[in-house]
Amino acid sequence: MKYTFKGGYHPPDGKEFSEKKSIEKMPLPKIVAIHLHQHIGAPSKAIVAIGDEVKVGQPLSEAGGFVSIPVHASISGKVKAIAKITDAGGSKSNAVIIESDEKDEMFEGVGVKVDYSNFSADEIKKKIAAAGVAGMGGARFPTHVKLSPPANKKIDYIILNGVECEPYLTADDRLMQESPDTIIEGLKLMMKTVDAPNGIIGIEKNKPDSIKVMRDKTSAIDNVSVIELEVKYPQGGEKQLIYAAIKKEVPSGGLPMDVGVVVSNVGTASAVYDAVALNKPFYERVVSVTGESINDPKNVLARIGTPSSELIEFAGGVKEDVYKILNGGPMMGAAMYEMNAPVHKGTSGILCLSKENAKVYTEQPCISCGKCVTVCPLNLLPTDIQLNVQHGKYEEAEKLGLMDCMKCGTCAYVCPSKRNLVHYFSIGQAKINEMKRDAK
Amino acid sequence: MDKMLIVSANPHIRSKASVTKIMHMVNLSLIPALFMSYYYFGFKAIFLTLVSVVTAVVTEAGIQKFRKVAVTVSDGSAILTGILLAFNVPPYIPWWIVMLGSFFAIAIAKQAFGGLGFNIFNPALVGRAFMLASWPVEMTSNKFWASPVASFGAKTGPTMDAISSATPLNLVKTALKADPTQETVKIISDAGVSYWDLFVGNVSGCIGETSFLALLIGVIFLMILGYVNWRVPVFYIGSVYLFTWAMGYDPTFHILAGGLALGAFYMATDMVTSPISNKGNIIFAIGLAFFTVAIRIWGGYPEGVSYSILLMNTVVPLINKFTVPKKFGYVKPVKS
């Protein structure tokens, strides 16, 4: 049986730059900027003040609601400022700036092994929430919320997302090979929290090493299986992955739990293990620093809040032909305004692309070739939606499924007229949300 | 670092596909058909094609200059319209009619609607319809059709009067009107035409339409490149076969004769004027077959391909509206 979905496209994947590079620990940054709001949901509230001494893993804030998580100090040192800092997406929001004392002292209890075998589901969830774990695939949805479905939603599967269909990125691939045990333990913990009878780990076929490692490690576990997915973008989209694995469609506007599934990135599973078993909050993550315009592509373990420029320097600096620097992959990542934007919980890659590869094209008129329709993983009509948005017909675009669009960019990738479809979808979705807010 | 970085919406990488590449590939794929037209109709075929292409390109550039928009003739779409228009005229038509037809196609059917991507009708076919309405004698009278073998045998091109001959479709239609009991094979073989002649293009007809074989080679090339949706030609030609067979006519003759191959492979598959979805394209193709057969059998003209395509072009927006694909996730939620 082939595990895949309808639509999609396979762009050249660029994994060769970093897929064979082991994860390296970054040297400690001198200064970090940790945004209080680096997850989906309410911003967290700062609980430290300027001048406070903080240690690694110490909470800097408290959750600002149920759908919210705290952030933690990623280095030890002194809180220098709490100020508005430009994030990787280009907007400004409050961040705690810590100057390092270069001691790298751990906060009390952080990293100490805990016997978690008798933890109840609620205790596990509390640990996950307190550790500030959010989806590491990019969307950064608080993990404890995902693991708290309403009582009437029975969860049958936890699906771990090791697909990494974004070109270039290799962070998950490396993590699966170098730290399989923590991922699998994390998966078991998540299965326990929601009482899910089955675990599935989905990996794209172009990562044979990871597939082999995960297969070997899970062979003795009856209710956990590893599936090899067809190599096609966006195979790692939540809805596409669920469809590929269990052939169920998440309803429009619904959540995976509506079809009895919780999907989580493999990195997140590892973070769950760290939070519960090692009492270690989410203050560092694996980042692929790669692309054709960086001298020495690497996979690094970086502290949250490290300026991107330090990761770039660690990877040998940029080449002369660098054109765009992205936070994330080339299909869905955000182009950065400046190189100092800090690494956040969803930063899976810092990507340096050349002009030749990341060229900005002039739009040509749509010739109705239908390529975008063929590749849309949600079976929408991208060209129609785009034209409606362009002409201000937002309601019409909404009827055509504008709000279903996850902006994966496959349509824009294949478009021979180089139309900036995703650009218009973003505008359209923002407009619809605005109209809905105004209507309230 | 003092270098300016570029910021734009995702995706940050794009495929190598481009409109220019598509159009030039389509132009390239028409070379076998152009060669066959030269082979059978002599240099006149090349000359008329050149007249048409040059007029199309100059017209497009001139109008774009006038409209003060970017001149985009290098994208190859005007060249394509020029070639297709020339392929739709009889070999001995006066060259100035082709020139006016090509001008009309680009100026009215394409640029007046806003240029590439905005035209509702296939420009080349509008040009043909314009010529047919304005110069019906030159477009249809037997004396402008050339008998191909004679033409090539003479190398330099024969004189018009010596070799004029009716197109097979015309021949059959007239003969069947006189005596409906005749067999089509017999009618054409009496005129010295076999199925094989129809297949390779050794018959009288428009410049580029006669060789099914050459057009087939071209369209297979385009299908391999993914520029042509196979559903349109397959369902169009298949339905013509089925309809003519069901009505008691000779189906093989009907798919090989006339402009069906050119229409089904190159005109109906024009991306701009055909539906977007696969389902829409199938409906479109069956509609085309219906009108083609209706015009050929009951209509005043022996050939119905170009009018049926123009007719179906008008309903493309409607087809698109009714064939919106089922969106992912629009199933009834599983009740627990």
PDB file of C-alpha atoms in Angstrom, chain A residues 152 239 249-252 320 322-326 330-333 335-336 339 357-358 360-361 365-369 371 373 377-381 383 399-401 404 407 409 412-414 416-420 422-423, chain B residues 1 3-20 22-23 72 75 116-118 225-227 270-278 320 323-334 336:
ATOM      1  CA  ASN A 152     -16.407  13.046  23.824  1.00  0.00           C
ATOM      2  CA  LYS A 239      -4.219  16.780   7.303  1.00  0.00           C
ATOM      3  CA  GLU A 249     -10.174  13.496   6.092  1.00  0.00           C
ATOM      4  CA  VAL A 250     -10.060  16.036   8.869  1.00  0.00           C
ATOM      5  CA  PRO A 251     -13.248  18.056   8.344  1.00  0.00           C
ATOM      6  CA  SER A 252     -12.908  21.617   7.093  1.00  0.00           C
ATOM      7  CA  GLU A 320      28.705  36.301  -1.628  1.00  0.00           C
ATOM      8  CA  VAL A 322      23.169  35.189  -0.607  1.00  0.00           C
ATOM      9  CA  TYR A 323      19.815  36.717  -1.530  1.00  0.00           C
ATOM     10  CA  LYS A 324      17.256  35.596   1.007  1.00  0.00           C
ATOM     11  CA  ILE A 325      17.618  34.319   4.558  1.00  0.00           C
ATOM     12  CA  LEU A 326      14.669  32.338   5.829  1.00  0.00           C
ATOM     13  CA  PRO A 330      11.766  27.407   1.439  1.00  0.00           C
ATOM     14  CA  MET A 331       8.101  26.528   0.926  1.00  0.00           C
ATOM     15  CA  MET A 332       6.552  27.910   4.114  1.00  0.00           C
ATOM     16  CA  GLY A 333       9.359  29.688   5.934  1.00  0.00           C
ATOM     17  CA  ALA A 335      11.954  35.662   4.817  1.00  0.00           C
ATOM     18  CA  MET A 336      13.812  37.617   7.476  1.00  0.00           C
ATOM     19  CA  MET A 339      19.925  38.525  10.504  1.00  0.00           C
ATOM     20  CA  ASN A 357      17.323  29.790  -6.562  1.00  0.00           C
ATOM     21  CA  ALA A 358      15.144  32.276  -4.699  1.00  0.00           C
ATOM     22  CA  VAL A 360      11.603  37.015  -7.256  1.00  0.00           C
ATOM     23  CA  TYR A 361       9.627  36.907 -10.489  1.00  0.00           C
ATOM     24  CA  PRO A 365      -1.448  36.768 -16.296  1.00  0.00           C
ATOM     25  CA  CYS A 366      -3.042  33.458 -15.370  1.00  0.00           C
ATOM     26  CA  ILE A 367      -3.377  31.273 -18.455  1.00  0.00           C
ATOM     27  CA  SER A 368      -5.769  28.852 -16.694  1.00  0.00           C
ATOM     28  CA  CYS A 369      -3.406  25.943 -17.180  1.00  0.00           C
ATOM     29  CA  LYS A 371      -1.528  23.184 -12.659  1.00  0.00           C
ATOM     30  CA  VAL A 373      -5.648  22.846  -9.212  1.00  0.00           C
ATOM     31  CA  PRO A 377      -3.483  19.114  -1.489  1.00  0.00           C
ATOM     32  CA  LEU A 378      -6.828  20.445  -0.267  1.00  0.00           C
ATOM     33  CA  ASN A 379      -8.454  20.179  -3.692  1.00  0.00           C
ATOM     34  CA  LEU A 380      -9.161  23.890  -3.926  1.00  0.00           C
ATOM     35  CA  LEU A 381      -9.082  26.156  -6.984  1.00  0.00           C
ATOM     36  CA  THR A 383      -6.351  30.500  -9.265  1.00  0.00           C
ATOM     37  CA  LYS A 399     -16.900  30.206  -0.442  1.00  0.00           C
ATOM     38  CA  LEU A 400     -14.207  28.675  -2.625  1.00  0.00           C
ATOM     39  CA  GLY A 401     -12.311  27.564   0.472  1.00  0.00           C
ATOM     40  CA  ASP A 404      -9.154  26.048   4.333  1.00  0.00           C
ATOM     41  CA  LYS A 407      -0.593  28.335   2.537  1.00  0.00           C
ATOM     42  CA  GLY A 409       2.727  27.204  -1.432  1.00  0.00           C
ATOM     43  CA  ALA A 412       2.683  29.072  -6.361  1.00  0.00           C
ATOM     44  CA  TYR A 413       5.659  26.747  -6.764  1.00  0.00           C
ATOM     45  CA  VAL A 414       4.283  25.119  -9.918  1.00  0.00           C
ATOM     46  CA  PRO A 416       4.147  28.934 -14.855  1.00  0.00           C
ATOM     47  CA  SER A 417       2.928  32.535 -14.650  1.00  0.00           C
ATOM     48  CA  LYS A 418       4.793  32.925 -11.320  1.00  0.00           C
ATOM     49  CA  ARG A 419       1.724  34.317  -9.649  1.00  0.00           C
ATOM     50  CA  ASN A 420       2.169  35.150  -5.969  1.00  0.00           C
ATOM     51  CA  VAL A 422       0.146  32.684  -1.250  1.00  0.00           C
ATOM     52  CA  HIS A 423       0.636  36.420  -0.902  1.00  0.00           C
TER      53      HIS A 423
ATOM     54  CA  MET B   1      26.487  43.059   7.256  1.00  0.00           C
ATOM     55  CA  LYS B   3      23.858  43.661   2.302  1.00  0.00           C
ATOM     56  CA  MET B   4      20.134  44.112   1.743  1.00  0.00           C
ATOM     57  CA  LEU B   5      18.099  40.955   2.065  1.00  0.00           C
ATOM     58  CA  ILE B   6      15.000  40.288   0.046  1.00  0.00           C
ATOM     59  CA  VAL B   7      11.682  39.725   1.813  1.00  0.00           C
ATOM     60  CA  SER B   8       8.640  38.294   0.041  1.00  0.00           C
ATOM     61  CA  ALA B   9       5.798  35.870   0.639  1.00  0.00           C
ATOM     62  CA  ASN B  10       6.432  32.130   0.570  1.00  0.00           C
ATOM     63  CA  PRO B  11       7.218  29.926  -1.300  1.00  0.00           C
ATOM     64  CA  HIS B  12      10.742  31.161  -1.829  1.00  0.00           C
ATOM     65  CA  ILE B  13      11.622  28.697  -4.532  1.00  0.00           C
ATOM     66  CA  ARG B  14       9.744  28.283  -7.807  1.00  0.00           C
ATOM     67  CA  SER B  15       9.619  25.628 -10.466  1.00  0.00           C
ATOM     68  CA  LYS B  16      11.325  26.173 -13.797  1.00  0.00           C
ATOM     69  CA  ALA B  17       7.995  26.177 -15.651  1.00  0.00           C
ATOM     70  CA  SER B  18       7.082  29.388 -17.447  1.00  0.00           C
ATOM     71  CA  VAL B  19       4.459  30.612 -19.866  1.00  0.00           C
ATOM     72  CA  THR B  20       7.189  31.390 -22.395  1.00  0.00           C
ATOM     73  CA  ILE B  22       5.069  26.355 -22.614  1.00  0.00           C
ATOM     74  CA  MET B  23       4.243  28.511 -25.647  1.00  0.00           C
ATOM     75  CA  THR B  72       5.299  40.448 -24.473  1.00  0.00           C
ATOM     76  CA  ASP B  75       6.395  34.818 -24.814  1.00  0.00           C
ATOM     77  CA  LEU B 116      -2.943  36.669 -22.928  1.00  0.00           C
ATOM     78  CA  GLY B 117      -5.013  34.912 -20.315  1.00  0.00           C
ATOM     79  CA  PHE B 118      -8.056  37.141 -20.641  1.00  0.00           C
ATOM     80  CA  LEU B 225       5.754  17.488 -21.140  1.00  0.00           C
ATOM     81  CA  GLY B 226       2.450  17.768 -19.295  1.00  0.00           C
ATOM     82  CA  TYR B 227       1.236  20.783 -21.261  1.00  0.00           C
ATOM     83  CA  ASP B 270      -5.738  25.864 -25.389  1.00  0.00           C
ATOM     84  CA  MET B 271      -5.291  26.385 -21.658  1.00  0.00           C
ATOM     85  CA  VAL B 272      -6.803  29.848 -21.557  1.00  0.00           C
ATOM     86  CA  THR B 273     -10.095  28.935 -23.224  1.00  0.00           C
ATOM     87  CA  SER B 274     -10.691  25.460 -21.814  1.00  0.00           C
ATOM     88  CA  PRO B 275     -12.043  24.494 -18.369  1.00  0.00           C
ATOM     89  CA  ILE B 276      -9.752  24.148 -15.367  1.00  0.00           C
ATOM     90  CA  SER B 277     -10.719  20.852 -13.786  1.00  0.00           C
ATOM     91  CA  ASN B 278     -10.435  17.389 -15.310  1.00  0.00           C
ATOM     92  CA  ASN B 320     -15.971  25.822 -14.380  1.00  0.00           C
ATOM     93  CA  THR B 323     -17.353  21.456 -11.784  1.00  0.00           C
ATOM     94  CA  VAL B 324     -15.697  22.892  -8.695  1.00  0.00           C
ATOM     95  CA  PRO B 325     -13.847  19.900  -7.228  1.00  0.00           C
ATOM     96  CA  LYS B 326     -14.895  18.545  -3.851  1.00  0.00           C
ATOM     97  CA  LYS B 327     -12.720  20.258  -1.291  1.00  0.00           C
ATOM     98  CA  PHE B 328     -10.630  18.191   1.101  1.00  0.00           C
ATOM     99  CA  GLY B 329     -12.328  17.757   4.450  1.00  0.00           C
ATOM    100  CA  TYR B 330     -15.862  18.436   3.260  1.00  0.00           C
ATOM    101  CA  VAL B 331     -17.219  15.110   4.377  1.00  0.00           C
ATOM    102  CA  LYS B 332     -19.822  14.612   7.036  1.00  0.00           C
ATOM    103  CA  PRO B 333     -18.018  14.514  10.374  1.00  0.00           C
ATOM    104  CA  VAL B 334     -17.869  11.048  11.874  1.00  0.00           C
ATOM    105  CA  SER B 336     -19.315   9.178  17.685  1.00  0.00           C
TER     106      SER B 336
END
